[in-house]
Amino acid sequence: MRITQSLVAIVLCSAVLMLPGNASAQAASSQEPTFASDVAPILYRSCVKCHRTGQIAPMSLISYQEVRPWARSIKNKVETRAMPPWHLDRRIGIQDFKNDPSLTDQEIATIVTWVDNGAPQGNPTDTPTPPEFAPADAWQIGEPDLVVRFPARTVPDAGPDIFGSLMTEFGLDGDRYITAIQTRPVGDSSRQVVHHALSYAVEQNEEGESMGGGLFLVEYASGKQAEIYPPGSGLLLPGNTQARLSYHLHSVGEEIDAEVELGINFLPKGTEPEFIRYSKQLGGSQGQIIGVIDVPAGEVARSDGYTRFNKAARITMFQPHMHMLGMYQCIEFIYPTQPVRAETVNCARFDYNWHMNYNYADSTAPLVPAGTILHVTTWHDNSAANRGNVDPSNWAGSGQRTIDEMGFAWIGWYDLTDEEYEAQVAARQEARRKTDN
């Protein structure tokens, strides 16, 4: 539920009306939120990880002096849930995720009331100590077991989008299983020009030459977080393979030497996971990976795609993927039951600058039987109302360039046998029964 300014005002007025006399008014006043006691704890928990010196956000929000000039903007961003970045539709489907940084309705109401009351500082001594952070270049997965840096690629100040591959060595002499993996551009300049980067493990022939495209490992796009696999799952990284980065770069008005690196954590040597965790592009429009996107000038267009799960599965992650006209996406599971039953699992707004990956909590990760069909519905906004639209008078279609469009979902999952599926469903039902009781 969005807490509006008028609703907050009604709540505050009602509270005052219920309390008689001046003493009551003083009590109500003493409960008005201040930066020191009420707002700083919210910012420190959910905002300053990015909003601090040396990080990607445009301003620091540590001290009252830094926050006060931005009070109205902060109110707008949190009230519309534009910040912290978490674009999941809270009205539909599963809401429990491992990496949810969003504010509660009460936290939003606190910030709105604080700004409407003039953004008072309160007693400076009540301000909590700002949290300590790892260095700005710290990895989200902790210190990786392996860091792979790809060769630099120069991006000119102007020109067409650049596509290609870069190769380097993993340096592993034996098979290892990945438990967490993160791709990141090196520095702010590289981050500006990297549209996406896909990493692969490529086998070599006896002459040491690379063979084919390789085993897919992880995708990166603007603002994406690390992928941390659920306990008991992992992805094989074969030994004696090369690392390949498939890149898409674009110019931003200055020449930049773009660099990308890959951080990986492993299970201990000689250890194998119970489940193999996969990540793929699914539900592309018209049944293809990328599909056919047709967005007439000045219009909002919908496209649909379908993928069948041939085995039972536990879904671990959902991530929408579109480009600049991307607006909204839903995933639905159509179950192989009689009668057929369909369930909308999640919907999310889309912001090209924040390719959010939604990692399901262990207790809510969807369990789907063999034969389930994933239905992905995507909306693109080619109208002038879309502030990210460069030219609403132009038709837009599917393609690889930044100005082209895509519409599919990255889905993370691991396969289950029918017996494992039944066992996990029974365990989930039993846990819910205990909770209900």
Coordinates of C-alpha atoms in Angstrom, one line a residue:
M1 CA 0.0 0.0 0.0
R2 CA 1.4 3.4 -0.9
I3 CA 1.2 5.9 2.0
T4 CA 0.1 9.2 0.6
Q5 CA 0.6 12.7 2.1
S6 CA -3.1 13.1 2.7
L7 CA -3.4 9.8 4.4
V8 CA -0.5 10.7 6.7
A9 CA -2.1 14.0 7.5
I10 CA -5.4 12.3 8.4
V11 CA -3.7 9.9 10.7
L12 CA -1.8 12.7 12.5
C13 CA -4.9 14.9 12.8
S14 CA -6.9 12.0 14.2
A15 CA -4.2 11.3 16.7
V16 CA -4.3 14.9 17.9
L17 CA -8.1 15.0 18.1
M18 CA -8.2 12.0 20.4
L19 CA -5.9 13.7 22.9
P20 CA -7.3 16.6 25.0
G21 CA -5.6 19.8 25.9
N22 CA -2.1 21.3 25.5
A23 CA -0.3 18.5 27.3
S24 CA -1.7 16.1 24.7
A25 CA -0.5 18.4 21.9
Q26 CA 3.0 18.5 23.4
A27 CA 2.9 14.7 23.6
A28 CA 1.9 14.4 19.9
S29 CA 4.7 16.9 19.0
S30 CA 7.3 14.9 20.9
Q31 CA 6.4 11.9 18.7
E32 CA 7.0 13.7 15.5
P33 CA 9.9 12.0 13.6
T34 CA 13.3 13.5 13.5
F35 CA 16.4 12.8 11.5
A36 CA 18.4 11.7 14.5
S37 CA 15.9 9.3 16.1
D38 CA 13.8 8.1 13.2
V39 CA 15.1 8.8 9.7
A40 CA 18.8 8.1 10.1
P41 CA 18.3 4.5 11.2
I42 CA 16.2 3.9 8.0
L43 CA 18.8 5.5 5.7
Y44 CA 21.6 3.6 7.4
R45 CA 19.9 0.3 6.9
S46 CA 18.6 0.6 3.4
C47 CA 20.3 3.6 1.6
V48 CA 23.8 4.5 2.5
K49 CA 25.3 1.3 1.1
C50 CA 25.1 3.2 -2.2
H51 CA 24.6 6.7 -1.0
R52 CA 28.0 7.5 0.5
T53 CA 31.3 8.9 -0.8
G54 CA 33.0 6.7 -3.4
Q55 CA 29.9 4.7 -4.2
I56 CA 27.6 4.7 -7.3
A57 CA 24.8 6.9 -6.0
P58 CA 25.0 10.7 -6.9
M59 CA 25.0 12.0 -3.3
S60 CA 25.9 10.9 0.3
L61 CA 23.1 10.5 2.8
I62 CA 25.2 9.9 6.0
S63 CA 24.9 13.2 8.0
Y64 CA 21.9 15.5 8.5
Q65 CA 23.8 18.3 6.6
E66 CA 24.1 16.0 3.6
V67 CA 20.5 14.7 3.8
R68 CA 18.6 18.0 4.4
P69 CA 19.0 19.6 0.9
W70 CA 17.6 16.4 -0.6
A71 CA 14.6 15.9 1.7
R72 CA 11.9 16.6 -0.8
S73 CA 13.5 14.4 -3.4
I74 CA 14.0 11.6 -0.8
K75 CA 10.3 11.8 0.0
N76 CA 9.3 11.5 -3.7
K77 CA 11.7 8.6 -4.3
V78 CA 10.5 6.5 -1.3
E79 CA 6.9 7.4 -1.7
T80 CA 6.8 6.1 -5.3
R81 CA 9.1 3.2 -4.3
A82 CA 11.7 4.3 -6.9
M83 CA 14.3 3.9 -4.1
P84 CA 15.7 1.8 -2.7
P85 CA 15.7 -0.1 -6.1
W86 CA 13.2 -2.9 -5.7
H87 CA 10.6 -2.9 -8.5
L88 CA 8.6 -5.9 -7.6
D89 CA 4.8 -5.3 -7.6
R90 CA 3.8 -5.7 -4.0
R91 CA 0.2 -6.5 -4.9
I92 CA 0.8 -9.7 -6.7
G93 CA 2.3 -13.1 -5.8
I94 CA 5.3 -14.0 -3.7
Q95 CA 6.8 -11.3 -1.5
D96 CA 9.5 -13.1 0.5
F97 CA 13.0 -12.7 -1.0
K98 CA 16.5 -13.1 0.3
N99 CA 17.8 -9.8 -1.1
D100 CA 14.9 -7.4 -0.5
P101 CA 16.2 -3.9 0.5
S102 CA 12.8 -2.2 0.2
L103 CA 11.2 0.0 2.9
T104 CA 8.1 -1.0 4.9
D105 CA 4.9 1.0 4.6
Q106 CA 5.7 2.4 8.1
E107 CA 9.2 3.4 7.2
I108 CA 7.9 5.3 4.2
A109 CA 5.2 7.0 6.3
T110 CA 7.9 8.1 8.8
I111 CA 10.0 9.7 6.0
V112 CA 6.9 11.4 4.4
T113 CA 5.8 12.8 7.8
W114 CA 9.3 14.0 8.6
V115 CA 9.6 15.9 5.3
D116 CA 6.1 17.4 5.6
N117 CA 7.0 18.6 9.1
G118 CA 10.0 20.5 7.8
A119 CA 12.7 17.8 8.1
P120 CA 13.8 18.5 11.7
Q121 CA 17.2 17.3 12.8
G122 CA 16.2 16.5 16.4
N123 CA 18.9 16.1 19.1
P124 CA 22.2 15.4 17.2
T125 CA 23.4 13.1 20.0
D126 CA 20.5 10.8 19.2
T127 CA 21.9 10.1 15.8
P128 CA 23.2 6.5 15.6
T129 CA 26.7 5.8 14.6
P130 CA 26.9 5.3 10.8
P131 CA 27.5 1.6 9.8
E132 CA 30.9 0.5 8.9
F133 CA 31.3 -0.6 5.3
A134 CA 33.8 -2.7 3.5
P135 CA 35.9 -0.7 0.9
A136 CA 33.9 0.7 -2.0
D137 CA 35.5 -1.9 -4.3
A138 CA 34.5 -4.8 -2.0
W139 CA 32.8 -7.8 -3.6
Q140 CA 29.1 -8.6 -2.8
I141 CA 30.0 -12.3 -2.4
G142 CA 32.8 -11.6 0.1
E143 CA 36.4 -12.1 -0.8
P144 CA 36.3 -14.4 -3.9
D145 CA 38.1 -17.7 -4.1
L146 CA 39.0 -16.7 -7.7
V147 CA 39.1 -13.4 -9.5
V148 CA 39.3 -13.3 -13.3
R149 CA 40.0 -10.0 -15.1
F150 CA 39.4 -9.8 -18.8
P151 CA 41.6 -7.7 -21.1
A152 CA 40.6 -4.1 -21.5
R153 CA 38.5 -3.0 -24.6
T154 CA 38.7 0.6 -25.7
V155 CA 35.3 2.2 -26.3
P156 CA 35.5 5.4 -28.5
D157 CA 33.7 8.6 -27.5
A158 CA 31.2 8.1 -30.3
G159 CA 30.1 5.3 -32.7
P160 CA 27.9 2.2 -33.0
D161 CA 27.4 -0.4 -30.3
I162 CA 30.4 -2.8 -30.0
F163 CA 29.9 -6.5 -29.7
G164 CA 32.6 -9.2 -29.3
S165 CA 34.4 -11.6 -27.1
L166 CA 37.4 -11.4 -24.8
M167 CA 39.4 -14.5 -23.6
T168 CA 41.6 -15.1 -20.5
E169 CA 42.5 -18.0 -18.2
F170 CA 40.7 -19.4 -15.2
G171 CA 43.9 -21.1 -14.1
L172 CA 42.1 -24.1 -12.6
D173 CA 43.7 -27.6 -13.0
G174 CA 40.6 -29.5 -11.8
D175 CA 36.8 -29.3 -11.7
R176 CA 35.2 -27.0 -9.1
Y177 CA 31.6 -26.2 -8.3
I178 CA 30.5 -22.6 -8.1
T179 CA 28.4 -21.4 -5.1
A180 CA 28.4 -17.7 -5.8
I181 CA 29.5 -15.5 -8.8
Q182 CA 29.6 -11.8 -9.5
T183 CA 30.5 -9.9 -12.7
R184 CA 31.4 -6.2 -12.2
P185 CA 32.9 -3.5 -14.4
V186 CA 36.1 -2.1 -13.0
G187 CA 35.5 1.5 -11.9
D188 CA 32.7 4.0 -12.7
S189 CA 34.0 4.6 -16.3
S190 CA 33.7 1.0 -17.3
R191 CA 30.3 0.7 -15.6
Q192 CA 28.9 3.5 -17.9
V193 CA 29.7 1.7 -21.1
V194 CA 29.0 -1.9 -20.3
H195 CA 25.5 -2.7 -21.6
H196 CA 25.8 -6.4 -20.8
A197 CA 28.5 -9.1 -20.3
L198 CA 28.0 -12.8 -20.4
S199 CA 30.6 -15.2 -19.0
Y200 CA 31.4 -18.7 -20.3
A201 CA 33.8 -21.5 -19.6
V202 CA 35.3 -22.6 -23.0
E203 CA 37.0 -26.0 -23.5
Q204 CA 40.2 -26.3 -25.5
N205 CA 41.4 -28.9 -27.9
E206 CA 44.7 -30.7 -27.7
E207 CA 46.4 -27.8 -29.4
G208 CA 45.1 -25.4 -26.7
E209 CA 42.6 -23.8 -29.1
S210 CA 39.2 -22.7 -27.8
M211 CA 36.3 -24.9 -28.9
G212 CA 32.9 -23.3 -29.4
G213 CA 30.9 -20.8 -27.3
G214 CA 31.3 -22.6 -24.0
L215 CA 29.4 -23.4 -20.9
F216 CA 27.3 -20.4 -19.7
L217 CA 28.1 -19.1 -16.2
V218 CA 26.5 -15.7 -15.4
E219 CA 25.0 -12.6 -17.0
Y220 CA 25.7 -9.0 -16.1
A221 CA 23.6 -6.0 -17.0
S222 CA 23.4 -2.5 -15.5
G223 CA 22.8 -2.5 -11.7
K224 CA 22.7 -6.3 -11.4
Q225 CA 23.7 -7.9 -8.1
A226 CA 25.7 -11.0 -7.5
E227 CA 24.2 -14.4 -7.9
I228 CA 24.4 -16.5 -4.7
Y229 CA 23.2 -20.1 -5.1
P230 CA 20.9 -21.7 -2.5
P231 CA 22.5 -24.2 0.0
G232 CA 23.1 -27.6 -1.5
S233 CA 23.3 -26.3 -5.1
G234 CA 26.2 -25.3 -7.4
L235 CA 27.3 -25.1 -11.0
L236 CA 30.3 -27.0 -12.5
L237 CA 33.2 -25.0 -13.7
P238 CA 35.3 -27.6 -15.6
G239 CA 39.1 -27.5 -15.0
N240 CA 41.5 -26.6 -17.8
T241 CA 38.9 -24.3 -19.5
Q242 CA 39.3 -20.7 -20.6
A243 CA 37.1 -17.8 -19.6
R244 CA 35.2 -16.0 -22.4
L245 CA 33.4 -12.7 -22.0
S246 CA 30.7 -11.9 -24.6
Y247 CA 30.3 -8.2 -24.3
H248 CA 28.1 -5.4 -25.6
L249 CA 29.5 -1.9 -25.1
H250 CA 28.2 1.5 -26.1
S251 CA 29.8 5.0 -26.3
V252 CA 28.9 7.7 -23.8
G253 CA 30.8 10.8 -25.2
E254 CA 34.3 10.1 -24.0
E255 CA 36.9 7.4 -24.8
I256 CA 37.0 4.7 -22.1
D257 CA 39.1 1.6 -21.6
A258 CA 36.5 -0.7 -20.3
E259 CA 37.5 -3.6 -18.0
V260 CA 35.3 -6.4 -16.6
E261 CA 36.2 -8.9 -13.9
L262 CA 34.6 -12.0 -12.5
G263 CA 34.6 -13.1 -8.9
I264 CA 33.8 -16.7 -8.0
N265 CA 33.4 -18.7 -4.8
F266 CA 33.6 -22.5 -4.8
L267 CA 32.6 -25.6 -2.8
P268 CA 35.7 -27.2 -1.2
K269 CA 37.8 -29.2 -3.6
G270 CA 36.4 -32.7 -4.2
T271 CA 32.9 -31.7 -3.1
E272 CA 29.9 -32.0 -5.3
P273 CA 26.5 -30.3 -4.7
E274 CA 23.3 -32.1 -4.3
F275 CA 21.7 -30.1 -7.1
I276 CA 23.0 -28.3 -10.2
R277 CA 21.8 -24.8 -10.4
Y278 CA 21.0 -23.3 -13.8
S279 CA 20.4 -19.8 -15.1
K280 CA 18.9 -19.2 -18.6
Q281 CA 16.9 -16.8 -20.7
L282 CA 13.4 -18.2 -20.8
G283 CA 9.9 -17.2 -22.0
G284 CA 11.1 -15.0 -24.9
S285 CA 8.3 -13.5 -27.0
Q286 CA 6.9 -15.8 -29.6
G287 CA 8.6 -18.8 -28.0
Q288 CA 12.2 -17.7 -28.9
I289 CA 15.0 -16.7 -26.6
I290 CA 14.9 -13.1 -27.7
G291 CA 11.7 -13.3 -29.8
V292 CA 9.8 -10.9 -31.9
I293 CA 9.1 -7.5 -30.4
D294 CA 6.8 -5.1 -32.2
V295 CA 6.2 -1.7 -30.5
P296 CA 4.5 0.8 -32.8
A297 CA 5.4 4.5 -32.4
G298 CA 3.7 6.2 -29.5
E299 CA 2.1 3.0 -28.1
V300 CA 2.4 0.5 -25.3
A301 CA 2.7 -3.0 -26.6
R302 CA 2.5 -6.5 -25.0
S303 CA 4.4 -9.6 -26.0
D304 CA 4.2 -13.2 -24.6
G305 CA 6.5 -16.1 -24.5
Y306 CA 6.4 -19.7 -23.2
T307 CA 8.9 -22.3 -22.0
R308 CA 8.1 -25.9 -20.8
F309 CA 9.9 -27.4 -17.8
N310 CA 10.5 -31.0 -18.8
K311 CA 11.5 -31.9 -15.3
A312 CA 10.2 -30.9 -11.9
A313 CA 12.1 -27.9 -10.6
R314 CA 12.7 -25.5 -7.7
I315 CA 12.8 -21.9 -8.9
T316 CA 15.4 -19.8 -7.2
M317 CA 15.5 -16.5 -9.0
F318 CA 13.5 -14.3 -11.4
Q319 CA 15.0 -11.3 -13.3
P320 CA 13.2 -9.4 -16.0
H321 CA 15.2 -8.3 -19.1
M322 CA 14.3 -5.6 -21.4
H323 CA 15.9 -2.4 -22.8
M324 CA 15.1 1.3 -22.7
L325 CA 11.4 0.9 -23.5
G326 CA 10.9 -1.9 -20.9
M327 CA 8.0 -1.2 -18.6
Y328 CA 6.6 -4.2 -16.8
Q329 CA 6.8 -8.0 -16.8
C330 CA 4.9 -10.9 -15.2
I331 CA 5.7 -14.6 -14.8
E332 CA 3.0 -17.2 -14.6
F333 CA 3.2 -20.9 -14.2
I334 CA 0.6 -23.1 -16.0
Y335 CA 0.5 -26.4 -14.2
P336 CA -0.2 -29.8 -15.9
T337 CA -3.3 -30.5 -13.8
Q338 CA -6.8 -31.5 -14.6
P339 CA -8.4 -29.0 -14.8
V340 CA -5.5 -26.9 -15.9
R341 CA -4.5 -24.3 -13.2
A342 CA -2.4 -21.2 -13.8
E343 CA -0.8 -19.0 -11.1
T344 CA 0.8 -15.5 -11.5
V345 CA 3.9 -15.8 -9.4
N346 CA 5.4 -12.3 -9.7
C347 CA 5.2 -9.1 -11.6
A348 CA 7.8 -6.3 -11.6
R349 CA 8.3 -2.8 -13.0
F350 CA 11.4 -2.4 -15.1
D351 CA 14.2 0.2 -14.9
Y352 CA 17.0 -0.2 -17.4
N353 CA 19.5 1.2 -14.9
W354 CA 18.6 -1.5 -12.3
H355 CA 18.5 -5.1 -13.7
M356 CA 17.2 -6.5 -10.4
N357 CA 17.4 -10.2 -9.7
Y358 CA 14.8 -11.4 -7.2
N359 CA 16.2 -14.4 -5.1
Y360 CA 13.3 -16.3 -3.5
A361 CA 13.5 -17.1 0.2
D362 CA 13.9 -20.8 0.9
S363 CA 10.4 -21.0 2.3
T364 CA 8.7 -19.4 -0.8
A365 CA 10.8 -20.6 -3.8
P366 CA 8.2 -21.9 -6.3
L367 CA 8.1 -25.7 -6.7
V368 CA 6.8 -26.8 -10.1
P369 CA 6.0 -30.3 -11.4
A370 CA 7.4 -31.7 -14.6
G371 CA 5.4 -30.4 -17.6
T372 CA 4.8 -27.0 -16.1
I373 CA 4.8 -24.1 -18.6
L374 CA 6.4 -20.8 -17.8
H375 CA 4.4 -17.9 -19.4
V376 CA 6.3 -14.6 -19.5
T377 CA 4.3 -11.4 -20.4
T378 CA 6.2 -8.3 -21.2
W379 CA 5.1 -4.7 -21.8
H380 CA 7.1 -2.0 -23.7
D381 CA 6.3 1.7 -23.5
N382 CA 7.1 3.6 -26.8
S383 CA 5.1 6.6 -25.9
A384 CA 6.3 10.1 -24.9
A385 CA 5.3 9.4 -21.3
N386 CA 8.3 7.1 -21.0
R387 CA 11.2 9.3 -20.0
G388 CA 13.7 6.8 -21.2
N389 CA 12.3 6.9 -24.7
V390 CA 14.7 8.6 -27.1
D391 CA 12.2 8.9 -30.0
P392 CA 8.5 8.0 -29.4
S393 CA 7.8 8.8 -33.1
N394 CA 9.9 5.7 -34.2
W395 CA 8.8 2.1 -34.3
A396 CA 10.9 -0.2 -32.1
G397 CA 11.6 -3.9 -32.7
S398 CA 13.7 -6.8 -31.3
G399 CA 17.5 -6.7 -31.7
Q400 CA 20.8 -6.6 -29.9
R401 CA 21.6 -2.8 -29.9
T402 CA 20.8 -0.6 -26.9
I403 CA 18.1 1.2 -29.0
D404 CA 16.5 -2.2 -29.9
E405 CA 14.3 -4.2 -27.6
M406 CA 14.2 -7.6 -25.9
G407 CA 11.6 -9.3 -23.7
F408 CA 12.4 -12.4 -21.7
A409 CA 13.1 -13.5 -18.1
W410 CA 16.3 -14.8 -16.6
I411 CA 15.2 -17.7 -14.4
G412 CA 17.4 -19.5 -11.9
W413 CA 16.4 -23.1 -10.9
Y414 CA 17.6 -26.6 -10.2
D415 CA 16.0 -29.8 -11.4
L416 CA 14.2 -32.3 -9.1
T417 CA 13.2 -35.9 -9.6
D418 CA 9.5 -36.5 -9.2
E419 CA 10.3 -38.1 -5.8
E420 CA 12.3 -35.0 -4.7
Y421 CA 9.5 -32.7 -5.9
E422 CA 6.9 -34.6 -3.9
A423 CA 9.1 -34.6 -0.8
Q424 CA 9.8 -30.9 -1.0
V425 CA 6.1 -30.1 -1.5
A426 CA 5.2 -32.3 1.5
A427 CA 7.8 -30.5 3.7
R428 CA 6.5 -27.1 2.6
Q429 CA 2.9 -28.1 3.4
E430 CA 4.0 -29.4 6.8
A431 CA 5.9 -26.2 7.6
R432 CA 2.9 -24.1 6.7
R433 CA 0.6 -26.3 8.8
K434 CA 2.8 -25.7 11.8
T435 CA 2.8 -22.0 11.2
D436 CA -0.9 -21.9 10.8
N437 CA -1.4 -23.8 14.1

